[in-house]
């Protein structure tokens, strides 16, 4: 079977280079060794397998990137999609290498087909792409490795064995076997192929026998193509374009219902959706929405309505619903004895979200932190909080329980003075210059004498960061009327952070 | 109106036993955030959903300390002009709605419509601030903090007298630990009264006494309501 292999050399570095400007020497390291490097680094003498220190001494401007296989795979996905557009049935072998059946009939010849694919990938920004065409996968991969950049190496039908015969034995990807064969005086694939198949099997086992078959140009493995993922995106085109929110939301109804039923047919529900709105044939607004349970048709229409209410730059001529996170329906089945929040509550709160906006309704929780405001965790209702500070850590300098009942959203400016009316200042050693005698918690409460006070709790936050570092000290101040306040002093200015009321 | 549920009693924080019993459809005015949390705690423990409208300043950690289940709390900090609509929509579906009234207090007509809604839906409105018509007003007086010295210690416990006013009747009062050093809320039991009960051989005293262990002696001598 004629097979085409597409090879993008140094793929890890290609994937890593996306984050750096073109022309910088980049090398990807794994376990302290160079795994791949780009031509800029290679020109300075960086080689594969080199230690980090050696590589950096040869090329001082080298950008060091750690190998992240998942990034490679994700970046290669774009290449696979581009090839799939030209010819279906691509078998990804590993990031940077994939195989497909040659679409020669469609493109009128193998060289022409290869040229079309190479051109498409160069358009995509993958400038170093090499293709090989041969009778089997192994031969095609070897052909691709002998090809020039943006070119194809074609091994004619039936000549795979002859092509492979001249290649060095290192072409086999089996270090121990290669080393053994070399010691036995077998230096080319051709010499290995001339051994009797039965002898090879006896001496080297199944794996050896398989490699022996490869070298003879026999390839037992057909390409296992990946199945193209089902198309779940739903799109609505509006002709003529509409400007008002309600007609657009009404028009989306059928599309939204189809979107939900299509997903259900695959046994899926959507918990996160991206809604793209086109206006004037351009992408007008994009937003990702999450749902506490899953999206039904009416939920999708609500989200579109909110998104449109946030502002659209003109008449809308298209809406696309793209599922970002889908989960199996079975994970969301209602349990026999409840568990999911009451449907009525969910709907009611969603209605409020419709009035005040998605971020207007918050769910709350407690997280780690020092100030009471830092310990409050909020997230738009229905979304997972982005980052949660673990509460079980020590958080030195935090105020001991009980927590204040009122935590001001914006600290109010306060005034605290000593017996002679002099301002109370915290010294660098964390002690006060004079005990506070009178205070005013904010501009709208009267002055009053201090009944008792506790503190200071000095905190030096982020001392390693020149811009964000703060030196502050917290106090608990109780007035003679029984009111208790949490105050913070920073650079001699006092603020009221919270009230124990 | 057909099918209108009568006012049902709702679980209330045990510290308020005999002083105030929450009922569905009622409006309660409170003077401080901790009282709002204390009133929320009872229904929340029972599985009711709570909403806080018009403020983002209610300390969630303190609310959790009083017993509010934060998983069933939503906060609408800035409802803006839609204040009344938001409160009405939440009253429709949630058990308890805590509101901080906006600067321009709603008209008497809006308020009576809202209380009618409360009664039909069986929800509870807790107003943190001034409100023209409340079934009961709960306030704190004689607040006394323990634990802070003169530059040493930290706030540990508070005693306060909770006053409940219903209409024109004289206020009912009770001295509460709000909270105690172990962060629980319960009535203050005088040492003298405790001793008297002990001589009477009341078995229930034992538990109360064990609760007092390790606590510094209550200094106030306000009567136990």
XYZ file of C-alpha atoms in Angstrom:
726
model
C 0.000 0.000 0.000
C 1.440 3.370 -0.957
C 2.022 5.411 2.164
C 2.999 9.010 2.685
C 4.771 10.184 5.816
C 4.864 13.823 6.817
C 7.774 14.689 9.071
C 8.371 17.991 10.813
C 11.909 17.796 12.232
C 12.618 19.241 15.696
C 8.933 19.392 16.498
C 9.397 20.054 20.260
C 11.382 23.141 19.423
C 8.853 24.184 16.761
C 6.135 24.003 19.401
C 8.243 25.851 21.960
C 9.225 28.565 19.466
C 5.624 29.708 19.191
C 6.169 31.537 22.475
C 9.387 33.268 21.406
C 10.174 35.782 18.656
C 11.559 34.331 15.434
C 15.334 34.176 15.165
C 16.083 33.526 18.843
C 18.115 30.387 19.437
C 15.860 27.962 21.314
C 16.630 24.535 22.696
C 14.258 22.130 24.364
C 15.708 20.165 27.249
C 14.667 16.910 28.745
C 16.395 15.618 31.874
C 19.082 18.277 31.476
C 19.966 17.218 27.917
C 19.169 18.959 24.662
C 16.249 17.129 23.056
C 15.860 19.422 20.072
C 17.115 22.815 18.982
C 16.371 25.233 16.171
C 18.817 26.245 13.392
C 19.777 29.402 15.274
C 21.033 27.323 18.173
C 22.554 24.707 15.891
C 24.587 27.362 14.101
C 26.215 28.184 17.445
C 27.170 24.561 17.953
C 24.336 23.286 20.133
C 23.734 19.604 19.476
C 21.233 17.009 20.536
C 22.204 15.236 23.760
C 24.375 18.136 24.951
C 24.219 19.144 28.633
C 22.564 22.396 29.547
C 25.769 24.035 30.796
C 27.679 23.157 27.614
C 24.854 24.351 25.392
C 24.634 27.673 27.220
C 28.386 28.212 27.109
C 28.374 27.790 23.322
C 25.337 29.953 22.811
C 24.899 32.500 25.636
C 21.617 33.855 24.262
C 20.047 30.405 24.211
C 16.428 30.280 25.311
C 15.986 27.190 27.444
C 12.609 25.513 27.284
C 11.530 22.439 29.182
C 10.082 19.610 27.164
C 6.318 19.493 27.523
C 4.941 16.622 25.445
C 1.354 17.812 25.840
C 2.255 21.162 24.248
C 3.857 19.315 21.325
C 0.776 17.188 20.855
C -1.538 20.186 21.025
C 0.530 22.144 18.506
C 0.650 19.145 16.179
C -3.123 18.936 16.282
C -3.251 22.018 14.011
C -1.027 20.237 11.481
C -3.241 17.135 11.596
C -6.350 19.224 11.057
C -4.746 21.015 8.091
C -3.790 17.693 6.480
C -7.215 16.248 7.210
C -8.752 19.076 5.227
C -6.789 17.899 2.191
C -7.043 14.164 2.718
C -9.035 12.313 5.353
C -7.636 9.494 7.412
C -4.406 10.710 8.940
C -2.614 8.451 11.386
C -0.639 10.455 13.950
C 2.499 8.485 14.872
C 3.942 10.923 17.394
C 4.081 14.712 17.601
C 5.937 15.827 14.495
C 5.285 12.667 12.514
C 2.150 11.397 10.823
C 1.219 9.048 8.011
C -1.560 8.900 5.451
C -2.550 7.091 2.307
C -1.373 8.954 -0.749
C -4.287 10.848 -2.307
C -2.652 10.470 -5.718
C -5.836 10.012 -7.754
C -7.352 13.242 -6.478
C -4.256 15.366 -6.961
C -3.129 13.610 -10.185
C 0.083 12.107 -8.903
C 2.106 11.490 -5.777
C 4.485 14.396 -6.222
C 1.589 16.766 -6.831
C -0.272 15.565 -3.734
C 2.873 15.992 -1.645
C 3.372 19.487 -3.032
C -0.169 20.484 -2.083
C 0.278 19.210 1.482
C 3.685 20.851 1.860
C 2.312 24.147 0.619
C -0.600 23.988 3.048
C 1.718 23.334 5.994
C 4.143 26.088 4.997
C 1.142 28.423 4.926
C 0.441 27.285 8.459
C 3.929 28.418 9.484
C 5.566 24.983 9.562
C 8.334 25.881 7.118
C 10.455 22.779 7.698
C 8.281 19.938 6.488
C 9.604 16.839 4.751
C 7.564 14.184 3.008
C 8.334 10.662 1.986
C 6.328 8.273 -0.180
C 6.989 4.547 -0.323
C 5.275 1.151 -0.212
C 5.146 0.824 3.546
C 5.231 2.937 6.659
C 8.824 2.165 7.586
C 10.168 2.843 4.122
C 8.100 6.035 3.829
C 9.447 7.336 7.136
C 13.018 6.636 6.017
C 12.263 8.394 2.735
C 10.928 11.443 4.595
C 14.118 11.571 6.665
C 16.155 11.703 3.451
C 14.054 14.416 1.898
C 14.952 18.099 1.773
C 12.935 20.790 3.534
C 9.576 21.421 1.853
C 10.270 18.591 -0.567
C 9.248 14.998 -1.105
C 11.329 11.861 -1.539
C 9.447 9.258 -3.563
C 10.462 5.619 -3.588
C 8.840 4.030 -6.670
C 6.467 1.083 -6.272
C 8.248 -2.182 -5.500
C 11.641 -0.578 -4.862
C 11.350 -0.153 -1.138
C 13.709 -3.025 -0.370
C 16.333 -1.649 -2.734
C 15.987 1.839 -1.212
C 16.335 0.509 2.310
C 19.304 -1.755 1.486
C 21.792 1.131 1.355
C 20.702 2.717 4.631
C 22.906 2.327 7.745
C 21.699 -0.089 10.381
C 21.074 2.864 12.790
C 17.870 3.588 10.884
C 16.296 0.875 13.018
C 14.912 2.356 16.191
C 16.291 -0.335 18.537
C 19.493 0.659 20.292
C 20.520 -2.729 21.704
C 19.821 -4.649 18.535
C 21.684 -2.108 16.415
C 24.706 -2.258 18.687
C 24.705 -6.064 18.532
C 24.299 -6.147 14.747
C 27.130 -3.680 14.353
C 29.415 -5.913 16.416
C 28.358 -8.802 14.201
C 29.561 -6.818 11.172
C 26.132 -5.992 9.823
C 26.256 -2.278 9.042
C 23.486 -1.727 6.513
C 19.818 -2.598 6.412
C 20.534 -4.546 3.223
C 22.979 -6.843 5.034
C 20.384 -7.426 7.779
C 17.705 -8.131 5.154
C 19.837 -10.814 3.525
C 19.806 -12.944 6.688
C 17.299 -15.766 6.666
C 13.999 -14.828 8.297
C 13.912 -18.067 10.331
C 17.406 -17.424 11.732
C 16.552 -13.867 12.683
C 13.433 -15.046 14.453
C 15.350 -17.728 16.333
C 18.116 -15.343 17.395
C 16.289 -12.046 17.948
C 12.721 -13.042 18.736
C 9.492 -11.426 17.590
C 10.731 -7.862 17.679
C 13.788 -8.732 15.632
C 11.655 -10.620 13.143
C 9.378 -7.625 12.751
C 12.295 -5.268 12.098
C 13.676 -7.824 9.643
C 10.431 -7.726 7.718
C 10.603 -3.920 7.614
C 14.071 -4.010 6.125
C 12.890 -6.363 3.397
C 10.298 -3.798 2.378
C 7.407 -5.768 3.821
C 5.226 -3.727 6.098
C 2.625 -5.731 7.974
C 1.019 -2.699 9.617
C -1.706 -0.917 7.711
C -2.162 2.704 8.741
C -4.706 3.004 11.500
C -6.361 6.271 10.720
C -7.748 8.375 13.452
C -11.452 8.930 13.209
C -12.409 12.501 12.590
C -14.113 13.894 15.722
C -17.829 14.454 15.232
C -18.863 17.957 14.318
C -20.801 19.326 17.262
C -20.654 23.019 16.500
C -23.975 24.544 15.547
C -24.144 27.683 13.452
C -26.919 30.055 12.567
C -26.694 32.446 9.620
C -28.941 35.478 9.674
C -30.006 36.845 6.307
C -30.726 39.761 6.439
C -28.649 40.725 9.493
C -30.593 41.564 12.663
C -29.868 44.305 15.156
C -32.292 43.771 18.014
C -31.545 41.260 20.740
C -34.957 39.599 20.975
C -35.347 38.619 17.269
C -31.796 37.200 17.286
C -32.505 35.201 20.443
C -35.756 33.955 18.911
C -34.023 32.908 15.686
C -31.462 30.925 17.660
C -34.112 28.691 19.220
C -34.104 25.966 16.521
C -30.307 25.963 16.282
C -29.941 25.726 20.049
C -32.369 22.830 20.204
C -30.505 21.039 17.406
C -27.211 21.667 19.218
C -28.520 20.045 22.381
C -30.138 17.063 20.599
C -26.987 16.432 18.507
C -24.941 16.277 21.681
C -27.509 14.015 23.325
C -27.350 11.689 20.295
C -23.649 11.215 21.075
C -24.502 10.666 24.738
C -22.998 13.986 25.735
C -24.003 17.174 27.477
C -22.246 20.496 27.196
C -21.088 22.177 30.413
C -19.061 24.945 28.814
C -19.917 26.594 25.538
C -18.273 29.276 23.449
C -20.676 31.608 21.696
C -19.298 33.495 18.724
C -21.317 36.312 17.249
C -20.463 37.680 13.787
C -21.354 41.181 12.815
C -20.616 42.737 9.424
C -18.990 39.447 8.366
C -16.407 39.804 11.100
C -16.136 38.161 14.479
C -18.024 40.563 16.712
C -17.905 39.008 20.153
C -16.692 35.758 21.662
C -17.409 34.481 25.137
C -17.168 31.209 26.975
C -19.970 30.361 29.343
C -20.099 27.705 32.008
C -23.169 26.115 33.463
C -23.541 24.669 36.956
C -25.179 21.577 35.419
C -25.442 21.529 31.639
C -26.793 23.718 28.897
C -30.338 23.265 27.686
C -31.692 25.152 24.677
C -33.192 27.946 26.783
C -29.951 28.347 28.758
C -28.054 28.860 25.512
C -30.521 31.498 24.386
C -30.206 33.274 27.756
C -26.413 33.301 27.459
C -26.653 34.723 23.938
C -29.023 37.391 25.187
C -26.587 38.403 27.942
C -23.714 38.424 25.553
C -25.603 40.633 23.118
C -26.716 42.911 25.953
C -23.043 43.538 26.727
C -22.789 45.259 23.344
C -22.410 44.307 19.710
C -20.694 46.500 17.167
C -23.488 46.358 14.573
C -26.004 44.109 12.866
C -25.524 40.432 13.651
C -25.270 38.091 10.664
C -24.178 34.850 12.304
C -24.056 33.013 15.608
C -22.034 29.898 16.360
C -22.351 27.627 19.374
C -19.104 25.758 19.987
C -19.023 23.174 22.772
C -15.821 23.673 24.774
C -16.374 21.084 27.482
C -18.620 18.115 26.916
C -19.241 15.443 29.481
C -20.957 12.081 29.255
C -24.662 12.258 29.908
C -24.333 9.472 32.456
C -22.181 11.679 34.711
C -25.050 14.107 34.968
C -27.961 11.814 35.470
C -30.145 12.827 38.403
C -29.454 10.660 41.353
C -32.355 8.811 42.850
C -32.408 10.814 46.061
C -31.555 14.261 44.766
C -28.170 15.865 45.213
C -28.235 18.399 42.420
C -29.491 21.811 43.534
C -33.168 22.318 43.234
C -34.103 23.102 39.629
C -36.325 25.907 40.797
C -33.449 27.563 42.679
C -31.132 27.239 39.693
C -33.691 28.781 37.376
C -34.484 31.600 39.803
C -30.848 32.517 40.278
C -30.271 32.337 36.511
C -33.121 34.805 36.142
C -31.376 37.182 38.513
C -28.205 36.713 36.468
C -30.264 37.814 33.483
C -31.111 41.061 35.292
C -27.776 42.060 36.794
C -25.365 40.278 34.466
C -23.377 37.080 34.728
C -20.800 38.463 37.193
C -23.467 40.182 39.269
C -24.385 37.017 41.151
C -21.605 35.435 43.154
C -21.174 32.206 45.006
C -18.949 32.534 48.048
C -16.556 30.447 50.064
C -13.559 30.667 52.360
C -9.969 30.314 51.187
C -6.537 30.840 52.683
C -5.149 34.320 53.201
C -4.172 36.883 55.809
C -6.593 39.792 55.475
C -10.309 39.010 55.912
C -10.958 40.270 52.384
C -8.303 37.866 51.025
C -9.936 34.965 52.790
C -13.211 35.524 50.970
C -13.532 33.465 47.827
C -16.018 34.610 45.214
C -16.819 33.364 41.727
C -19.644 34.155 39.315
C -22.455 31.815 40.150
C -22.175 28.584 38.191
C -18.433 28.898 37.537
C -15.575 27.256 39.329
C -13.336 29.786 41.090
C -10.212 30.269 38.989
C -7.614 29.954 41.733
C -8.138 28.872 45.301
C -5.509 29.482 47.978
C -5.361 26.404 50.208
C -6.857 27.154 53.610
C -4.933 24.520 55.531
C -1.584 26.300 55.125
C -0.239 28.262 58.069
C -0.728 31.860 56.798
C 1.528 33.433 59.441
C 0.351 36.855 60.519
C -3.313 36.213 59.963
C -5.784 37.471 62.543
C -6.988 34.705 64.857
C -10.669 33.731 65.021
C -13.387 34.951 65.423
C -13.629 36.482 61.961
C -15.105 39.964 61.543
C -18.766 40.040 60.522
C -18.426 43.057 58.242
C -15.580 43.103 55.750
C -15.420 46.418 53.925
C -15.128 46.193 50.170
C -12.983 49.316 50.208
C -10.999 50.023 53.395
C -12.113 53.305 54.951
C -9.490 55.871 55.900
C -9.158 56.055 59.686
C -7.340 58.255 62.168
C -5.651 56.914 65.304
C -3.824 59.201 67.720
C -1.970 58.906 71.014
C -2.590 60.714 74.291
C -1.262 64.059 73.020
C -2.939 63.805 69.667
C 0.231 62.617 67.930
C -0.215 59.986 65.173
C 0.504 56.398 66.117
C 3.267 54.925 63.974
C 4.622 51.387 63.754
C 8.414 51.250 63.822
C 10.579 49.045 61.652
C 10.934 46.639 64.565
C 7.184 46.170 64.737
C 6.365 48.147 67.858
C 4.209 51.273 68.190
C 5.643 54.718 68.986
C 2.856 55.384 71.489
C -0.265 53.503 72.541
C -3.418 54.595 70.688
C -5.773 56.625 72.875
C -8.415 57.997 70.538
C -9.556 56.939 67.074
C -12.040 57.581 64.327
C -12.814 54.413 62.330
C -14.053 56.252 59.245
C -15.091 59.733 58.248
C -18.767 59.120 59.076
C -18.351 57.923 62.660
C -17.382 60.204 65.585
C -14.081 60.181 67.479
C -13.985 58.012 70.549
C -11.483 56.865 73.158
C -9.849 53.447 72.817
C -11.045 50.932 75.416
C -8.578 48.217 74.519
C -6.381 47.299 71.597
C -4.381 44.367 70.358
C -1.545 44.141 67.911
C 0.372 45.054 65.934
C 0.582 42.047 63.622
C 3.286 43.197 61.225
C 3.284 41.579 57.803
C 5.795 41.943 55.045
C 4.037 40.623 51.985
C 5.881 39.713 48.772
C 9.148 41.199 50.040
C 10.954 39.693 47.055
C 8.892 41.739 44.594
C 9.913 45.395 44.540
C 6.661 46.654 43.053
C 4.089 44.555 44.877
C 5.790 44.336 48.253
C 3.948 45.926 51.178
C 4.909 46.403 54.788
C 1.773 46.649 56.850
C 0.656 46.044 60.418
C -2.812 45.122 61.624
C -4.504 46.155 64.871
C -7.699 45.260 66.626
C -9.132 48.358 68.274
C -12.111 48.337 70.634
C -13.861 51.618 71.357
C -15.497 52.571 74.648
C -18.933 52.055 73.036
C -18.101 48.366 72.530
C -17.490 48.541 68.780
C -14.479 46.568 67.604
C -12.546 47.248 64.424
C -9.787 45.648 62.408
C -7.401 48.347 61.269
C -4.323 48.257 59.114
C -1.513 50.789 59.013
C 0.648 51.206 55.930
C 3.222 54.000 55.498
C 1.759 55.836 58.493
C -1.786 55.852 57.093
C -4.546 54.024 58.899
C -7.409 52.169 57.253
C -10.357 50.265 58.658
C -10.546 46.882 56.953
C -13.347 45.211 58.829
C -15.715 45.625 61.727
C -16.568 43.111 64.418
C -20.214 44.052 64.692
C -55.957 34.014 47.715
C -56.257 30.290 47.349
C -53.510 28.044 48.563
C -51.691 30.712 50.473
C -49.627 28.939 53.091
C -50.047 30.118 56.647
C -46.937 31.360 58.410
C -44.841 28.314 59.219
C -42.250 28.201 61.967
C -38.711 27.918 60.656
C -35.709 26.479 62.443
C -33.964 29.202 64.410
C -30.508 29.315 65.964
C -30.736 27.642 69.414
C -29.208 30.704 71.111
C -32.442 32.551 70.345
C -34.741 29.843 71.749
C -37.712 31.456 73.456
C -36.605 34.925 72.405
C -37.428 34.893 68.726
C -38.799 32.228 66.462
C -38.510 32.820 62.740
C -41.634 32.409 60.635
C -42.074 32.203 56.893
C -43.378 35.307 55.202
C -41.986 37.608 57.881
C -39.582 40.529 57.678
C -36.903 40.958 60.333
C -34.784 44.035 60.829
C -31.281 43.582 62.223
C -28.751 46.195 63.251
C -25.543 44.314 62.590
C -23.978 41.786 60.265
C -23.480 39.144 62.941
C -27.193 39.238 63.797
C -28.027 38.819 60.110
C -25.740 35.779 60.010
C -27.234 34.445 63.253
C -30.754 34.610 61.823
C -29.615 33.079 58.505
C -27.925 30.190 60.270
C -31.086 28.391 61.429
C -32.820 27.989 58.055
C -29.461 27.425 56.328
C -28.712 24.428 58.543
C -32.141 23.119 57.562
C -31.151 23.206 53.887
C -32.572 26.561 52.829
C -30.833 28.613 50.167
C -29.841 32.130 51.220
C -29.151 35.257 49.217
C -27.443 38.472 50.265
C -28.498 41.449 48.172
C -27.123 44.962 48.097
C -23.852 44.382 49.906
C -20.688 42.419 49.445
C -19.549 43.266 52.959
C -21.052 40.422 54.956
C -18.024 38.518 56.242
C -18.390 35.014 54.825
C -16.001 33.471 57.306
C -18.032 34.909 60.191
C -21.253 33.715 58.565
C -19.808 30.209 58.301
C -18.824 30.433 61.968
C -22.442 31.161 62.919
C -23.482 28.051 61.019
C -24.432 29.328 57.569
C -23.735 26.772 54.835
C -21.797 28.770 52.250
C -22.538 26.235 49.495
C -26.099 27.465 49.511
C -25.409 31.191 49.576
C -25.482 33.558 46.629
C -24.450 37.190 46.842
C -25.703 39.980 44.596
C -23.459 42.859 45.686
C -24.698 45.546 43.334
C -28.223 45.032 42.043
C -28.310 48.692 40.946
C -31.667 49.941 39.668
C -33.064 46.416 39.519
C -32.974 46.184 43.338
C -36.642 45.412 43.829
C -36.854 43.008 40.873
C -33.804 41.101 42.072
C -35.154 40.799 45.622
C -38.568 39.726 44.312
C -37.024 37.099 42.021
C -34.929 35.708 44.867
C -37.851 35.715 47.296
C -39.657 33.551 44.725
C -37.203 30.682 44.988
C -34.973 31.014 48.050
C -35.683 30.468 51.714
C -33.899 33.486 53.174
C -33.044 36.801 51.551
C -30.798 39.231 53.423
C -30.956 42.761 52.048
C -29.047 45.932 52.680
C -31.617 48.588 51.705
C -30.522 50.979 48.969
C -30.065 54.677 49.673
C -33.464 55.564 48.212
C -35.651 53.239 50.243
C -38.439 51.658 48.180
C -41.895 53.221 48.375
C -44.482 51.876 50.875
C -46.379 50.433 47.920
C -43.363 48.423 46.772
C -42.756 47.257 50.317
C -46.302 46.003 50.801
C -46.103 44.170 47.461
C -42.838 42.615 48.540
C -44.298 41.431 51.870
C -47.287 39.956 50.036
C -44.806 38.086 47.835
C -42.955 36.895 50.920
C -46.125 35.487 52.433
C -47.184 33.639 49.254
C -43.742 32.191 48.654
C -42.975 31.377 52.287
C -39.634 33.101 52.283
C -37.959 35.182 55.005
C -36.636 38.689 54.503
C -33.854 39.890 56.792
C -33.147 43.594 56.464
C -29.729 44.770 57.582
C -30.460 48.454 58.127
C -33.517 50.685 58.326
C -36.818 49.372 57.054
C -40.235 50.900 57.609
C -42.196 47.743 58.353
C -40.705 44.803 60.227
C -42.343 41.961 62.131
C -39.504 42.124 64.621
C -36.400 44.229 65.068
C -33.308 42.637 66.552
C -30.559 44.799 67.973
C -27.415 44.534 70.096
C -26.672 46.607 73.196
C -24.032 46.555 75.947
C -21.440 44.966 73.705
C -18.412 43.797 75.606
C -15.355 42.287 73.906
C -12.993 39.986 75.748
C -9.452 39.040 74.928
C -7.871 42.300 73.807
C -5.713 44.055 76.368
C -3.570 47.139 76.006
C -1.394 46.070 73.127
C -1.589 42.353 73.922
C -3.974 39.425 73.391
C -6.547 39.396 70.613
C -10.326 39.538 70.380
C -11.647 36.190 71.536
C -15.214 36.424 72.683
C -18.032 38.894 72.957
C -20.964 39.284 75.286
C -23.880 41.327 74.100
C -27.490 41.800 75.012
C -29.799 40.882 72.155
C -32.999 42.915 72.122
C -36.006 41.778 70.152
C -38.771 44.345 69.638
C -42.089 43.291 68.197
C -44.449 46.172 67.487
C -44.962 48.318 70.555
C -44.416 45.562 73.113
C -41.471 45.996 75.507
C -38.236 44.563 74.193
C -37.338 40.999 75.105
C -33.699 40.742 76.103
C -31.087 38.097 76.556
C -27.376 38.201 77.246
C -25.532 36.088 74.658
C -22.002 34.964 74.010
C -21.691 36.139 70.412
C -19.410 34.252 69.914
C -17.818 32.445 72.831
C -14.106 31.502 72.851
C -14.950 28.184 71.214
C -16.773 30.186 68.475
C -20.187 28.886 69.517
C -23.107 31.163 70.344
C -25.171 30.507 73.442
C -26.778 32.386 76.332
C -24.605 33.662 79.137
C -25.118 31.601 82.263
C -24.170 33.408 85.431
C -21.855 31.612 87.824
C -24.187 32.383 90.753
C -27.226 31.056 88.908
C -25.244 27.984 87.931
C -24.365 27.290 91.544
C -27.994 27.728 92.561
C -29.133 25.280 89.911
C -26.501 22.828 91.012
C -27.746 22.854 94.581
C -31.180 22.075 93.212
C -29.591 19.017 91.556
C -30.718 19.759 88.038
C -29.086 17.334 85.656
C -29.066 19.695 82.704
C -26.584 21.880 84.504
C -23.716 19.458 84.007
C -23.587 20.047 80.303
C -23.727 23.803 80.715
C -20.915 23.709 83.223
C -18.676 21.659 81.019
C -19.276 24.258 78.354
C -17.932 26.871 80.718
C -14.631 25.105 81.307
C -11.581 27.028 80.226
C -13.574 30.176 79.682
C -12.666 33.267 81.618
C -15.384 34.149 84.094
C -18.191 36.228 82.630
C -17.980 39.649 84.196
C -21.455 40.865 83.415
C -24.366 40.202 85.727
C -27.244 40.980 83.411
C -30.289 38.864 84.085
C -30.991 35.732 82.096
C -34.133 36.287 80.101
